Structures are given as C-alpha cells and as structure tokens.
Coordinates of C-alpha atoms and ligand atoms in Angstrom, one line a residue:
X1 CA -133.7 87.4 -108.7
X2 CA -132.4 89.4 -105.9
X3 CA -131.8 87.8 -102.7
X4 CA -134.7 90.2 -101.1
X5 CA -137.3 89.4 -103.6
X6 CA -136.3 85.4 -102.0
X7 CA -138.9 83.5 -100.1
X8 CA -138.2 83.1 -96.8
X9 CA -136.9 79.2 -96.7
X10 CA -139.7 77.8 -93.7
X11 CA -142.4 79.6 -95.5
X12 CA -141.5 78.1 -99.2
X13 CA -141.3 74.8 -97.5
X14 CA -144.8 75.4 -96.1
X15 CA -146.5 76.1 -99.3
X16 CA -144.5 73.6 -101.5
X17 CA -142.5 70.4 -101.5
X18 CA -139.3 70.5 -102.9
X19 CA -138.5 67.8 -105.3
X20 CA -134.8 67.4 -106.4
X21 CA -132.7 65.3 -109.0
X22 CA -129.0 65.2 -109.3
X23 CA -126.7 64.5 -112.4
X24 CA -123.0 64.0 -111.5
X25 CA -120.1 63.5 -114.0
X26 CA -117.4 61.7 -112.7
X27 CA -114.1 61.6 -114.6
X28 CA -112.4 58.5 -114.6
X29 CA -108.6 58.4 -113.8
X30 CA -107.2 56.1 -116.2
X31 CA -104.0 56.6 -117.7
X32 CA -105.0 57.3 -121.5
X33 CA -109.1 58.4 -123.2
X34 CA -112.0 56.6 -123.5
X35 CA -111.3 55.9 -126.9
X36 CA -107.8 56.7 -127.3
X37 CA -104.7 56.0 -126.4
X38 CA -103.6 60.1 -125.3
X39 CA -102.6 60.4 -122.1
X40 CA -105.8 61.2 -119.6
X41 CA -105.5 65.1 -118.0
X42 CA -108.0 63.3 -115.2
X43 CA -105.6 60.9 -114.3
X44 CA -103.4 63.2 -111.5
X45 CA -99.8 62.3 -113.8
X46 CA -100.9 64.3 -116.3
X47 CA -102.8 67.0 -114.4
X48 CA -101.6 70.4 -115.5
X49 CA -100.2 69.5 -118.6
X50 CA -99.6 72.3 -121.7
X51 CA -102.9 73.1 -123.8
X52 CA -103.2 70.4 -126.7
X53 CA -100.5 68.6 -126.0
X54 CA -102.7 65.4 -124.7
X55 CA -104.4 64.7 -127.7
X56 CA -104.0 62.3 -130.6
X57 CA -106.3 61.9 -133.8
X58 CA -109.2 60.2 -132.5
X59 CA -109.8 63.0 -129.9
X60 CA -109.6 65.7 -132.5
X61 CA -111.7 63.8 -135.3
X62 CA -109.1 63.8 -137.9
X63 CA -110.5 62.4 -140.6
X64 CA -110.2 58.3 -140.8
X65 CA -109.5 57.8 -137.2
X66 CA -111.1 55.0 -135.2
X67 CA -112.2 55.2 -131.7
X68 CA -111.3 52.0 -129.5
X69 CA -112.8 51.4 -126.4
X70 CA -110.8 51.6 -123.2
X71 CA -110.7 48.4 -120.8
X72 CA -109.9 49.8 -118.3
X73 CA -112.2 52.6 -118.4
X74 CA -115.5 50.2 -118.7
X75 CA -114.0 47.8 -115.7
X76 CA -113.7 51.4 -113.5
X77 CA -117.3 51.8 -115.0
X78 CA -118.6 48.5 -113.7
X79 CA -117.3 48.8 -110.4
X80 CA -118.9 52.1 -109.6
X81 CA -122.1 50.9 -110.7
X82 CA -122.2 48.0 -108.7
X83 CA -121.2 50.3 -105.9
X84 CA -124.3 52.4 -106.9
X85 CA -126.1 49.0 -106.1
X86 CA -126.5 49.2 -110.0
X87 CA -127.7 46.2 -112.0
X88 CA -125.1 45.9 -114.6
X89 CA -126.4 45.4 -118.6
X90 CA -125.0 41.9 -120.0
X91 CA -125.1 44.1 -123.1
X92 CA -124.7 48.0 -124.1
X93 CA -123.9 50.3 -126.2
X94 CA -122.5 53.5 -127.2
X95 CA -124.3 56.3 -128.8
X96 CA -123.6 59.2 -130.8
X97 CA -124.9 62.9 -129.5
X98 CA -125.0 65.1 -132.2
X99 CA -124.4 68.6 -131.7
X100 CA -121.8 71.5 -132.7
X101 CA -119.7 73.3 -130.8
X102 CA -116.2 74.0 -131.1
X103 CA -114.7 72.2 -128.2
X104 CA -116.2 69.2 -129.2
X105 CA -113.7 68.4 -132.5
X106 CA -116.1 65.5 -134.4
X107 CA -119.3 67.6 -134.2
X108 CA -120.9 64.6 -131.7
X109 CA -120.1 62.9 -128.6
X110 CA -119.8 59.6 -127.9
X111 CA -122.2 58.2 -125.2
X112 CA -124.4 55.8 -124.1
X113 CA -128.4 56.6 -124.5
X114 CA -131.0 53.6 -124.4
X115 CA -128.2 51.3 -123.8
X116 CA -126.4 52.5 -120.1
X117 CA -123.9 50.4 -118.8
X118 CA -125.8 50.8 -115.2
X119 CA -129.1 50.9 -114.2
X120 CA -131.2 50.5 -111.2
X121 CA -129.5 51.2 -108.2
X122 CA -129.6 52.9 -104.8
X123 CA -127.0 54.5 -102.4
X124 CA -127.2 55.0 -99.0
X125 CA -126.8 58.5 -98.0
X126 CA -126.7 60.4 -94.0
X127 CA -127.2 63.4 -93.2
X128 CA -125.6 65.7 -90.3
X129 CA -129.1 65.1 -88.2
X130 CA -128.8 60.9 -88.1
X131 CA -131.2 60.8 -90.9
X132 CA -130.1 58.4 -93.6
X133 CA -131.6 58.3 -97.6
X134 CA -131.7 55.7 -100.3
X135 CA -131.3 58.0 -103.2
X136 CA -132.9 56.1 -105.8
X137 CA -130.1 56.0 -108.9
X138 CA -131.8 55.9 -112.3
X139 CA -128.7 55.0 -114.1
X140 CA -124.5 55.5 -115.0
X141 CA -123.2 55.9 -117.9
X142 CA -120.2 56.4 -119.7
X143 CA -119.4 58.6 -122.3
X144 CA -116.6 61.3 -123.4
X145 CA -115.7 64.8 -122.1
X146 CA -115.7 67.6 -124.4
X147 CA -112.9 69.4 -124.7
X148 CA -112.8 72.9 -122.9
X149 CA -112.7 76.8 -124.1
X150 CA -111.9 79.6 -122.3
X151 CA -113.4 82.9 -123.2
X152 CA -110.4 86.4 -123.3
X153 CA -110.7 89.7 -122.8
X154 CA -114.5 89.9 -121.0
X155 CA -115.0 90.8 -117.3
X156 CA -116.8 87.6 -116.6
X157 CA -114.7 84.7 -118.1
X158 CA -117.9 84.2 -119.9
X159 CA -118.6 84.5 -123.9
X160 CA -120.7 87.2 -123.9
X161 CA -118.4 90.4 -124.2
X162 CA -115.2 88.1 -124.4
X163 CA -113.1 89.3 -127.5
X164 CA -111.7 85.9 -128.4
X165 CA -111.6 82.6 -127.3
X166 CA -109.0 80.0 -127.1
X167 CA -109.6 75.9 -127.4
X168 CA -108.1 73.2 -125.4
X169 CA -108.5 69.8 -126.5
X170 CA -106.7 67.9 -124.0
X171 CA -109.9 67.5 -122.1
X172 CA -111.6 65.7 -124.8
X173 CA -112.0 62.2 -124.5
X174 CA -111.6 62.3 -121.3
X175 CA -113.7 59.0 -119.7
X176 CA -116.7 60.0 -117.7
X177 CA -119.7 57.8 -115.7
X178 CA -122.6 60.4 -115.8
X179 CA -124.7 59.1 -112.7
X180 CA -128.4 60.2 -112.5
X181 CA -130.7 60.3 -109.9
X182 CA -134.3 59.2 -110.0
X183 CA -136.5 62.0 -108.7
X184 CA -135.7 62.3 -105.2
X185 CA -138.7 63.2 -103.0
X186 CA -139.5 63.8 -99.2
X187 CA -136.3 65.5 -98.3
X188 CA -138.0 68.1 -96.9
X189 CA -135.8 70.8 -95.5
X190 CA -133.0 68.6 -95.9
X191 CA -133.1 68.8 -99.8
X192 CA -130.5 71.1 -100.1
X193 CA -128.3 69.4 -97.5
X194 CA -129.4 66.2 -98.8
X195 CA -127.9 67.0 -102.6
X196 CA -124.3 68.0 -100.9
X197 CA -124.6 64.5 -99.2
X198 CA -125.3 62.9 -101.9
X199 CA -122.2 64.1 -103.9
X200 CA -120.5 63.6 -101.1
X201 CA -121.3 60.2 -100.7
X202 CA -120.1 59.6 -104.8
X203 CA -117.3 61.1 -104.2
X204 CA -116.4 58.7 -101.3
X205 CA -117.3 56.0 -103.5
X206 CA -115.1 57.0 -106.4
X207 CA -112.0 57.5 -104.0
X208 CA -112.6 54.5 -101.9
X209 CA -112.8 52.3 -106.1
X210 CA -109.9 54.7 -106.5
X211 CA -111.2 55.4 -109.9
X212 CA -111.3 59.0 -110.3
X213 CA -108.9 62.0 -108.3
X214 CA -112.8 63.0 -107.6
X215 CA -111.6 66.8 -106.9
X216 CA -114.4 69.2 -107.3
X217 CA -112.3 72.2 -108.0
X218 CA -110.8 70.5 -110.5
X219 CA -114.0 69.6 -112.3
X220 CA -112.9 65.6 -111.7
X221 CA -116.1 65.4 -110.1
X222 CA -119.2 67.7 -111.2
X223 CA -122.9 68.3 -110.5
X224 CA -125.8 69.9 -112.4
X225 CA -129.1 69.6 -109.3
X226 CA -132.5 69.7 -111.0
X227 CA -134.8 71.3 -108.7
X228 CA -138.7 71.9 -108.8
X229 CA -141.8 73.0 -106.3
X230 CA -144.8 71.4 -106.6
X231 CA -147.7 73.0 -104.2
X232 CA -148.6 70.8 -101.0
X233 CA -150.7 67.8 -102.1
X234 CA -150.8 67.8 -105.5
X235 CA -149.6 64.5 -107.8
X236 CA -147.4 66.2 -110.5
X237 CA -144.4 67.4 -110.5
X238 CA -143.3 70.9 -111.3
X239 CA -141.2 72.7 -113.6
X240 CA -137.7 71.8 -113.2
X241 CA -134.3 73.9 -113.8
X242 CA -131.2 72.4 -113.8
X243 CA -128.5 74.3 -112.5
X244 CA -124.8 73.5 -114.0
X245 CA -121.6 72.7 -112.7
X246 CA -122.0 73.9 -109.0
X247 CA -118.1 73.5 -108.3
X248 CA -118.0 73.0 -104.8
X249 CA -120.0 71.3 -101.8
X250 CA -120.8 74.2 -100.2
X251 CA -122.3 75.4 -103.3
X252 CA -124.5 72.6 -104.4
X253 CA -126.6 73.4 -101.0
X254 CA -126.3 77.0 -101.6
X255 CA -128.0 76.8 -105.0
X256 CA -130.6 74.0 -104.2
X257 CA -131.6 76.4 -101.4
X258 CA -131.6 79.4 -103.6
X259 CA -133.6 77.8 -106.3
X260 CA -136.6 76.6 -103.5
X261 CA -136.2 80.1 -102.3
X262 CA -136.4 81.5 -105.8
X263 CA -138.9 79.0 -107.1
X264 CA -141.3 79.6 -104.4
X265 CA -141.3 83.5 -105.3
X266 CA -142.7 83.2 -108.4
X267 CA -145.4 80.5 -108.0
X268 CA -146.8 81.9 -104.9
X269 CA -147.4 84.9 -107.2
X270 CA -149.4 82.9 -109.7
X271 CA -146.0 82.9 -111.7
X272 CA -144.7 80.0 -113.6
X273 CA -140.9 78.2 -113.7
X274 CA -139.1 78.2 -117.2
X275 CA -137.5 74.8 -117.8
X276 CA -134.0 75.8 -118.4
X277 CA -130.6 75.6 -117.3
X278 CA -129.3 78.0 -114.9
X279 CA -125.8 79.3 -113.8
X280 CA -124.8 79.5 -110.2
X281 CA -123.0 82.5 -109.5
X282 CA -120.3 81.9 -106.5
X283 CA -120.4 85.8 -105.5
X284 CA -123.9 86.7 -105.2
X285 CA -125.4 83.1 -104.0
X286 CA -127.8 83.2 -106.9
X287 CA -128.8 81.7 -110.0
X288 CA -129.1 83.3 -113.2
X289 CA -130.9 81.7 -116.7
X290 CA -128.6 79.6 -118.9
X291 CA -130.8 78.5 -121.5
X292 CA -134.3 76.8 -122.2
X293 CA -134.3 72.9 -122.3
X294 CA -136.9 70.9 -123.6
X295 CA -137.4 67.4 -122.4
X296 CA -137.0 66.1 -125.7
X297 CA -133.4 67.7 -126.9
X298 CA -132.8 66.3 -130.1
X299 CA -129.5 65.2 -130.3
X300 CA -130.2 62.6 -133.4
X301 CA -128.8 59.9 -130.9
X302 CA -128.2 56.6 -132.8
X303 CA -126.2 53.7 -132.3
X304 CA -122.6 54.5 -132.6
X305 CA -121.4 52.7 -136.3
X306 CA -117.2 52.4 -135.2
X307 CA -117.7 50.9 -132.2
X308 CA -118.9 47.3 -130.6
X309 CA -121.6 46.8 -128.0
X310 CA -120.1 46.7 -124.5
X311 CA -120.7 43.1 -123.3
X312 CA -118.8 42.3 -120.2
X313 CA -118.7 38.4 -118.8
X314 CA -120.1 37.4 -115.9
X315 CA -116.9 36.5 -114.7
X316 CA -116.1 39.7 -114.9
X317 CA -118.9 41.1 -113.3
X318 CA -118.7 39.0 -110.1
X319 CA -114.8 39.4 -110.1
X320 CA -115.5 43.2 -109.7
X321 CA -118.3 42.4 -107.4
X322 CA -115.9 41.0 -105.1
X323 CA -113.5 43.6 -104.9
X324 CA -115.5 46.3 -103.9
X325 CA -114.8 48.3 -100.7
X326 CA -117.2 49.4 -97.9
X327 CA -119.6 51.1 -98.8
X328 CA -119.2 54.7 -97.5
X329 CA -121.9 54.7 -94.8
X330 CA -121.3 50.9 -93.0
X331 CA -117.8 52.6 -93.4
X332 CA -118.6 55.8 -91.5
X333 CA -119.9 53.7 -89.2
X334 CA -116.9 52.0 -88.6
X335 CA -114.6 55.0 -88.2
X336 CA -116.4 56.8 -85.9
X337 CA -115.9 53.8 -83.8
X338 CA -112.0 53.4 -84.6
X339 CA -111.6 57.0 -83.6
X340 CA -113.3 57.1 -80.5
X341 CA -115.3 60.4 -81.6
X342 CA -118.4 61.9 -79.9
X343 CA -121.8 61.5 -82.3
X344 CA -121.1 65.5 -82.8
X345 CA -117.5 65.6 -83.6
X346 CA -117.6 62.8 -85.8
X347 CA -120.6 64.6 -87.5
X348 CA -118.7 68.0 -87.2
X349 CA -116.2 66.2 -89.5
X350 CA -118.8 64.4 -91.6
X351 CA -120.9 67.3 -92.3
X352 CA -117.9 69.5 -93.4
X353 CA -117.0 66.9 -96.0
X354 CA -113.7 65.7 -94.6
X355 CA -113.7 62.2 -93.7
X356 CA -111.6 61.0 -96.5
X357 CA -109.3 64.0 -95.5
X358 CA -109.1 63.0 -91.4
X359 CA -108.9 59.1 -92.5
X360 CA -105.8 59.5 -95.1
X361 CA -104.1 61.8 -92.3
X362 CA -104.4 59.3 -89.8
X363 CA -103.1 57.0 -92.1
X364 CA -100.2 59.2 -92.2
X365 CA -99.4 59.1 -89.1
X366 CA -101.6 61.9 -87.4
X367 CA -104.2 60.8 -84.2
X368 CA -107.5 61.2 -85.0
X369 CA -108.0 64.2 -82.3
X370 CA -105.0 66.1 -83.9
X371 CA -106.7 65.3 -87.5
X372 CA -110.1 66.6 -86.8
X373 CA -108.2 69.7 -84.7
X374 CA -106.9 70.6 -88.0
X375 CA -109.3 70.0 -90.6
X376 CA -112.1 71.5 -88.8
X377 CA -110.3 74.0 -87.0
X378 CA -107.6 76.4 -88.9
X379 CA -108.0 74.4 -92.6
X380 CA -112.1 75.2 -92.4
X381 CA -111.4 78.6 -91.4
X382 CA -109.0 79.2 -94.4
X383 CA -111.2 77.4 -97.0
X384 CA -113.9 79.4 -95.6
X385 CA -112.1 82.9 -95.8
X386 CA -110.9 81.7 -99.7
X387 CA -114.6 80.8 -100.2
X388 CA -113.1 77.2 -101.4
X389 CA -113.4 73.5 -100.1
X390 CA -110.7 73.0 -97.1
X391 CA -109.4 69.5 -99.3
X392 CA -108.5 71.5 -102.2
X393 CA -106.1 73.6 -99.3
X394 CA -103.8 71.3 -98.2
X395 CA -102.7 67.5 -98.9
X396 CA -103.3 65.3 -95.5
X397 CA -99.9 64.0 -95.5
X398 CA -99.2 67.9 -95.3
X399 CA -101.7 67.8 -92.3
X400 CA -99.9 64.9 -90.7
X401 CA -96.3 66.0 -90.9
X402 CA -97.8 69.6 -89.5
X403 CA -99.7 67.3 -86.1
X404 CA -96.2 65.1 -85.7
X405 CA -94.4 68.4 -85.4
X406 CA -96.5 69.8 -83.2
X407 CA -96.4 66.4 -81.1
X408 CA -92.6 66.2 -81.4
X409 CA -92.5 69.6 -79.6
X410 CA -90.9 71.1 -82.4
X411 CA -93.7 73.8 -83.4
X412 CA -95.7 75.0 -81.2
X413 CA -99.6 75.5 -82.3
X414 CA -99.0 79.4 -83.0
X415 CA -95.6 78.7 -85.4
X416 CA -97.9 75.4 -87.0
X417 CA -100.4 77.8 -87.7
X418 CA -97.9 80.5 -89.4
X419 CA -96.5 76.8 -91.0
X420 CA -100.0 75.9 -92.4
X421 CA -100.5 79.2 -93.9
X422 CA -97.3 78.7 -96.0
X423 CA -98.4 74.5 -97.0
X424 CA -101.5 76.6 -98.3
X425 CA -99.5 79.2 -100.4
X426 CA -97.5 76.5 -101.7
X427 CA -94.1 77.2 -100.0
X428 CA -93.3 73.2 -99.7
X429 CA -93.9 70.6 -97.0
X430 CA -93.9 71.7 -93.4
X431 CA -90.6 70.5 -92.4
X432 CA -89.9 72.8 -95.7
X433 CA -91.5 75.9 -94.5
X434 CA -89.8 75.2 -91.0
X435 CA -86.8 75.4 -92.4
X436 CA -86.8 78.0 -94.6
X437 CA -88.8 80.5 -92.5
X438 CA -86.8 79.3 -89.3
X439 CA -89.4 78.6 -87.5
X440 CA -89.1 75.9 -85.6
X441 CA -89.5 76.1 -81.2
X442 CA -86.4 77.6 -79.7
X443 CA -85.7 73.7 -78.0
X444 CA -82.2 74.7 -76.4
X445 CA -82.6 75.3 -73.0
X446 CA -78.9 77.1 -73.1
X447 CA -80.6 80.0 -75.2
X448 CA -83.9 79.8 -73.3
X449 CA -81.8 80.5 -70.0
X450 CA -79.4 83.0 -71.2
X451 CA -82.9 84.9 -72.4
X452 CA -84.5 84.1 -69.0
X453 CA -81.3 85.0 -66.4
X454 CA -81.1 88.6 -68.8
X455 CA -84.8 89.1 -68.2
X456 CA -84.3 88.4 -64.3
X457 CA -81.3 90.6 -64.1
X458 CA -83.4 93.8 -65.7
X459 CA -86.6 93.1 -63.4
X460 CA -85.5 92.3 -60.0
X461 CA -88.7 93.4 -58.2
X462 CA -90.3 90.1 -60.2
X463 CA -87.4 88.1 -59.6
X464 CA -87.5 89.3 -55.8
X465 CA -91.7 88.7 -55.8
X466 CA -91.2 84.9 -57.3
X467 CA -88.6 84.0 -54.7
X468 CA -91.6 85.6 -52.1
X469 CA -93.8 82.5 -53.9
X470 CA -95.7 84.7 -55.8
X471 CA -95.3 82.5 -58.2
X472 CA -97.9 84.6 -60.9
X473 CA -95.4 87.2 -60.8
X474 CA -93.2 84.9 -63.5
X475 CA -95.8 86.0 -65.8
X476 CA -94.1 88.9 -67.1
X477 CA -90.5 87.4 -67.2
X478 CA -92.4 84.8 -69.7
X479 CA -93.2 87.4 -71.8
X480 CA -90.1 89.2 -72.0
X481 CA -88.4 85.8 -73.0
X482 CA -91.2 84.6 -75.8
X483 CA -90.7 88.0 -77.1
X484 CA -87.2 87.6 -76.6
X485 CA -87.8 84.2 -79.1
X486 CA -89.5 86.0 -81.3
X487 CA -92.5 83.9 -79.8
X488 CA -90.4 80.2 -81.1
X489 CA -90.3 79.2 -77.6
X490 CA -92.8 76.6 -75.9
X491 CA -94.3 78.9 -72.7
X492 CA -94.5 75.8 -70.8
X493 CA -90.8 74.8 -71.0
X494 CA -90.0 78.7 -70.2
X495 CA -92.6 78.8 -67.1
X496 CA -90.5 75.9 -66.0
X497 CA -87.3 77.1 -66.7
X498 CA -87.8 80.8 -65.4
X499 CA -88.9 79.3 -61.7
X500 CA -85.7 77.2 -61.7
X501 CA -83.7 80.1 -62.7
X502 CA -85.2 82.2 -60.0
X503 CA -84.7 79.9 -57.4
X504 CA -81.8 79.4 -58.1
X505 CA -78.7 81.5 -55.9
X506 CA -77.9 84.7 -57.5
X507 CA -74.6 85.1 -59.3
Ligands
LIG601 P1 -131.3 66.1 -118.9 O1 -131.1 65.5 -120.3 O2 -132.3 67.2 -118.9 O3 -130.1 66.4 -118.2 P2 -131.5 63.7 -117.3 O4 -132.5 62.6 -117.5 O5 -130.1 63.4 -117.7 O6 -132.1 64.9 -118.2 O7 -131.5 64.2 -115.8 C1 -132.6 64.9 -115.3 C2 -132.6 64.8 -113.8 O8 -133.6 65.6 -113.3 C3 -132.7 63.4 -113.2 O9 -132.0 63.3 -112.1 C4 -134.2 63.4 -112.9 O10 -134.5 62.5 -111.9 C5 -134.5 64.8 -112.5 N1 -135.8 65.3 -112.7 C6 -136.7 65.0 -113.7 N2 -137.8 65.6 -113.5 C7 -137.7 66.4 -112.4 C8 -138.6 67.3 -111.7 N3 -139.8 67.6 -112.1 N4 -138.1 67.8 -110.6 C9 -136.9 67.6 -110.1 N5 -136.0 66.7 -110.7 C10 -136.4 66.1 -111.8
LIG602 MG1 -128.3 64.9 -118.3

C-alpha cells in the first residue's frame, strides 16, 4: 500500500486498538553449535569467516551423524530466561520441525515445541515518556539456525528474478533462544515505540548475561512484530501479520507504525487483514505480503528420537539465579544517577538506543558528558544519514580514545569530527587516523607564533587597531593563522597568542 492510501496514525488509533506481539531470535555466542562441535559464526572469533568453512557433519546432515547437545548453550539459555523472569522447566525437550528448504541440510530443524525450556515470564520495559510495561513473555526457547542463501543476479537480493543462488552452511546450527511475547495490549500510541523498547530491553539483557554479540545488523539479534486492529470495544482479537526480520531499531517502530496505519486502511473500508507474513522494505517505509500463515502450520513436530530431554538440576538453576546482573531498568535507574544527567538527556540517550554504547565508553575512559556529546551528537547524525543504527558505526573504545583526544588538547572538535568520519570508514583507531592523516592540533607555540608575527607584519592596520585595545580587531589575524594551520590549530591558544604577540615591542 502506498504511503498516501495510509491512515492517518491519531485517526487509526481512534477507531481501533492496536494489539501487538513480538518474536525475537537471539543467537547465542558460544564458541562451537547447538549440537556440534563447529566453530559458532555468532560467537564474534569467528565472525566473518569463509562460506562453509564452519561446519562439520552434524550441521550438514551427513548421513549417521549425531547431534549432541551443547552445555553451554542450555546454561546461556537458562540464564536469559530467568532474566525474562521465566519459570524454568525441571524437564524439556527438543523437537523436530519438519520442513524443506535448501539451507536447512537435514530437511528439519531441531527445536523445542510443547516442551520450552522457559515459560512464564515478564520484563520490565520504559518508554522515552516515563511510562514503564511489563511485557508479558509467553515463553524462550532454543533451537538451531538454518543456514543462509543468498539469491545472484536479481535487482532485489531476493529469489524472484535471481538467476542462481548460492548456500552457506556456516550459519546452521547456530544456537538460538526464540523469545515470544504474550499478546501485548493497551500500548496505545506507544505500540510502535513500545516494540523498539522492548527489543531494546532483550538486547540489554543478552549483553549485560554476555551471551550473545546481540548486533542487529548482524542478524545476532532479530525480530518478526505481529500486529493486528481490533475496532474500539470489541473482545476478539483481529487478524494478525507478522512482519519478518525488521533489521534495525529504528525499523521495528517504523513497521509496527506502518502496519496500524496500513491495517486501519483496509478495515475502515469494510476490508479484511490476510494472516500472512509480510516483508519490511527499508526504502519505501512499507510492508509488502510474504506469504499466508495459518495458525496451525504443520510442521509434523514430534519429539526429537537422537537426543535426551533437557533436565537441568536445581543446583544449577539457583547457581544461575545468583549470577544474574541488573536488570536493565533498576539499572537505567542507576546510571542516570552515576552520570549526573537531566531526565531529558538521559532519555535523549535512552530513547536512541545507546546506553550500552555511552556506559562501555565511559568505561573506557570517556566522561559521561563527552559520551552522550558523541553518540547523540555526530555518531546519530552519521547513522542517520547511512539510514543504520549509530552502534553498528563505531566501537566505544573508538569513541573514548576520540573524547581523550579531544580532552588532551590534541584534536580539536572540528579535526575529531574529520577523525570520526575516518573510525567509521574503517581507516583504524583514532590515534591511527591522526597519524596517518596528520591531523592532529598544531600544539607548538614556535610554529603558531612564526604564523601569527607573519600575519601581523602583512596587516599592520589590525596590529595597530589591537594595540588601540580594540581587541575584536584580532579576529582577522586568527583567521589568517587557522588558515595558515590548515585549521589544526586550537583558536583559543591562537586568540591568546596573537594579543601577546601584538603587545609585544615591534622588531
Ligand atoms: P508463529 O508460529 O505464527 O510465529 P508464535 O506463537 O511463535 O506464532 O508467535 C506469535 C506471536 O504473535 C506471539 O507473540 C503472540 O503473542 C502474537 N499474537 C498472537 N495473536 C495475535 C494477535 N491477534 N494480534 C497480535 N499479536 C498476536
Ligand atoms: Mg514463531
């Protein structure tokens, strides 16, 4: 649907109430699969490695290989539940989803149906306005990635009109928690803004366990948002769609928006919603069908016959209990008062997703002003102008050494800028790009003044207005010398210098 044929938002809002439910996928970060022992491509040392060159038999279904369940995988499991404020099942098991497609090597996946590890929980979630959610959690559970294919020679990276298309299989059995959300209701307006939260939040959560990279645009972390209308006042709930892999923040609200916009269209006209998945499209801000879901997909799920129910000891359980961190919200609570932040800077840096970011570059060695100056400042404008998420830009420790240099007097905030620019096109480390580019602050005075008694000598009306105290009259000796210094000077230490110089007796 074309953005004009859109409900406007307040007037879909009127008529219906939005009702939402989210999926995520989160992949786990372990050092080898779910149920082999091939290096994990989640896990950040392997990131970027060769197609099919992560894989072993179990991952590509050779005949007579068994899968084995990975320890460390269900332990990283465990925990995130109970940070869901999951109950966790004394007993569960996996389950075999049977379907074909070619990235997926043993014609089914292995996952957990009637059995999830998790179930039963709640997370607190806040929004930019102060109001906080308990999204209801319906349950986690773990299972295996596919593995991935890309689709050659179309325009859209899509299979329809691609001429070929290629398989990777390092992805496969790759360990994933799938987290679903009970039906969410009385968010309101803030539905869409609610669903980026929410993600949000899990992604705090998975960093803080440190159980998953949890990078969006590396599909380490990934949402499908079911969203339906039902019509002010009545008890059932509408047609859902679920729409897939929204690979960013920003998107997730975009699309939940969209699809209340959309939604509302067509039932105000006496329409009705297909049930079916649906594609966000980055570009347009829109939606288009994927294809029809039932609620009863039959994947012939039965118990999985190679592997053993999942039945972790209490000790166990409580052990894990007791190592959990803060959750994210008694946490954001607590930073805001570390950092000394106003309620509408700390939310400026909240709302935009950052406050892993700002904390890990404090923890570097940045202040918190100079953090949030960054990240909210020029990082957001970049990620904004590349249409991406400013965390995917730039590594904090990045934004750290790029604040100390600054502090240290050795960049000033329009060569840290030109600096930050090169961190993002992946030119090296700040000090790196400093050194290459050369462009670190002109610091000797000995060249400042040489540059400041030459631009003296060639105006000597300003020189002879300064030494009349018309002190503004420096102004354009300043800007002969930044230009001078190719602007690498600090305007400050030249202001300085160039009244000493002009006070000082002619040679
Ligand atoms: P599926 O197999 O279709 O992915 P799941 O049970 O995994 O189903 O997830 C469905 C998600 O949609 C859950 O978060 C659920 O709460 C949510 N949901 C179910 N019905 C509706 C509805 N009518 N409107 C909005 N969300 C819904
Ligand atoms: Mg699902």
């Amino acid at each position: 649907m074309a953005r004009a044929e859109l409900m406007d938002y307040d007037k879909a809002l009127e008529l219906f109430e939005p009702v939402i439910g989210l999926e995520v996928h989160v992949e786990l970060n372990t050092t080898t699969k779910m149920f082999s022992p091939a290096p994990n491509p989640a896990n950040s040392a392997y990131h970027g490695a060769e197609p099919n060159t992560l894989v072993s038999p179990v991952c590509l279904g050779l005949p007579g290989s068994l899968p084995v369940v990975n320890g460390d995988a269900v332990r990283s499991s465990i925990s995130l539940g109970l940070a869901l404020g999951c109950s966790i099942a004394p007993s569960s098991r996996f389950a075999r989803k049977n379907y074909f497609y070619p990235d997926l090597a043993k014609n089914y996946q292995i996952s957990q149906y009637d059995e999830p590890i998790a179930f039963e929980g709640s997370v607190e979630v806040e929004l930019a306005n102060g109001r906080v959610f308990d999204v209801p959690i319906e349950r986690a559970h773990m299972e295996e990635d596919a593995g991935k294919l890309t689709h050659v020679g179309g325009s859209t990276g899509r299979i329809q009109g691609a001429e070929y298309s290629l398989v990777d299989y390092n992805r496969a059995g790759v360990p994933l928690v799938e987290i679903v959300t009970k039906p969410i209701f009385g968010a309101e307006a803030d539905a869409p803004e609610l669903a980026k939260a929410y993600v949000s939040t899990i992604r705090d959560i998975a960093l803080s366990l440190g159980i998953s990279e949890a990078r969006m645009e590396r599909g380490n972390l990934r949402c499908d948002a079911n969203v339906s209308l039902r019509p002010r006042g009545a008890e059932q709930l509408g047609i859902r769609t679920e729409t897939k892999n929204v690979n960013s923040f920003r998107s997730i609200e975009r699309a939940v928006r969209y699809e209340i916009q959309r939604q509302a269209a067509i039932l105000a006209k006496g329409g009705s919603i297909t049930q079916e998945t649906r594609h966000w499209h980055e570009d347009t801000g829109t939606t288009s069908p994927g294809r029809p879901k039932s609620d009863a997909d039959d994947y012939r799920y039965f118990p999985e016959p190679d592997l053993l129910p999942v039945v972790p000891s209490a000790e166990l359980i409580d052990k894990l209990r007791a190592a959990l961190p803060e959750a994210p919200a008694a946490h954001r609570r607590r930073l805001k008062a570390q950092w000394g932040f106003t309620d509408l800077e700390f939310q400026d840096v909240a709302n935009s997703g950052l406050l892993v970011e700002l904390e890990e570059t404090v923890k570097a060695g940045a202040t918190p002003a100079a953090a949030r100056k960054w990240w909210t400042g020029e990082i957001a404008r970049l990620a904004n102008a590349a249409g991406v998420d400013a965390a995917s830009l730039v590594a904090p420790v990045h934004v750290a050494e790029l604040a100390q240099l600054v502090d240290s007097g050795s960049l000033t905030d329009r060569l840290a800028r030109q600096v930050l620019e090169g961190v993002v096109a992946g030119e090296g480390s700040p000090q790196q790009i400093v050194d290459i580019r050369g462009l670190a602050v002109v610091s000797d005075d000995g060249a400042l003044i040489a540059a400041i008694d030459e631009a003296l000598a060639s105006q000597p009306d300003v020189l002879a207005k300064i030494r009349d105290g018309k002190v503004q009259a420096a102004g354009a000796v300043i800007g002969a010398v930044m230009k001078a210094m190719h602007g690498k000077a600090d305007a400050a230490r030249v202001r300085e210098l160039v009244l000493e110089r002009a006070s000082a007796p002619v040679e």
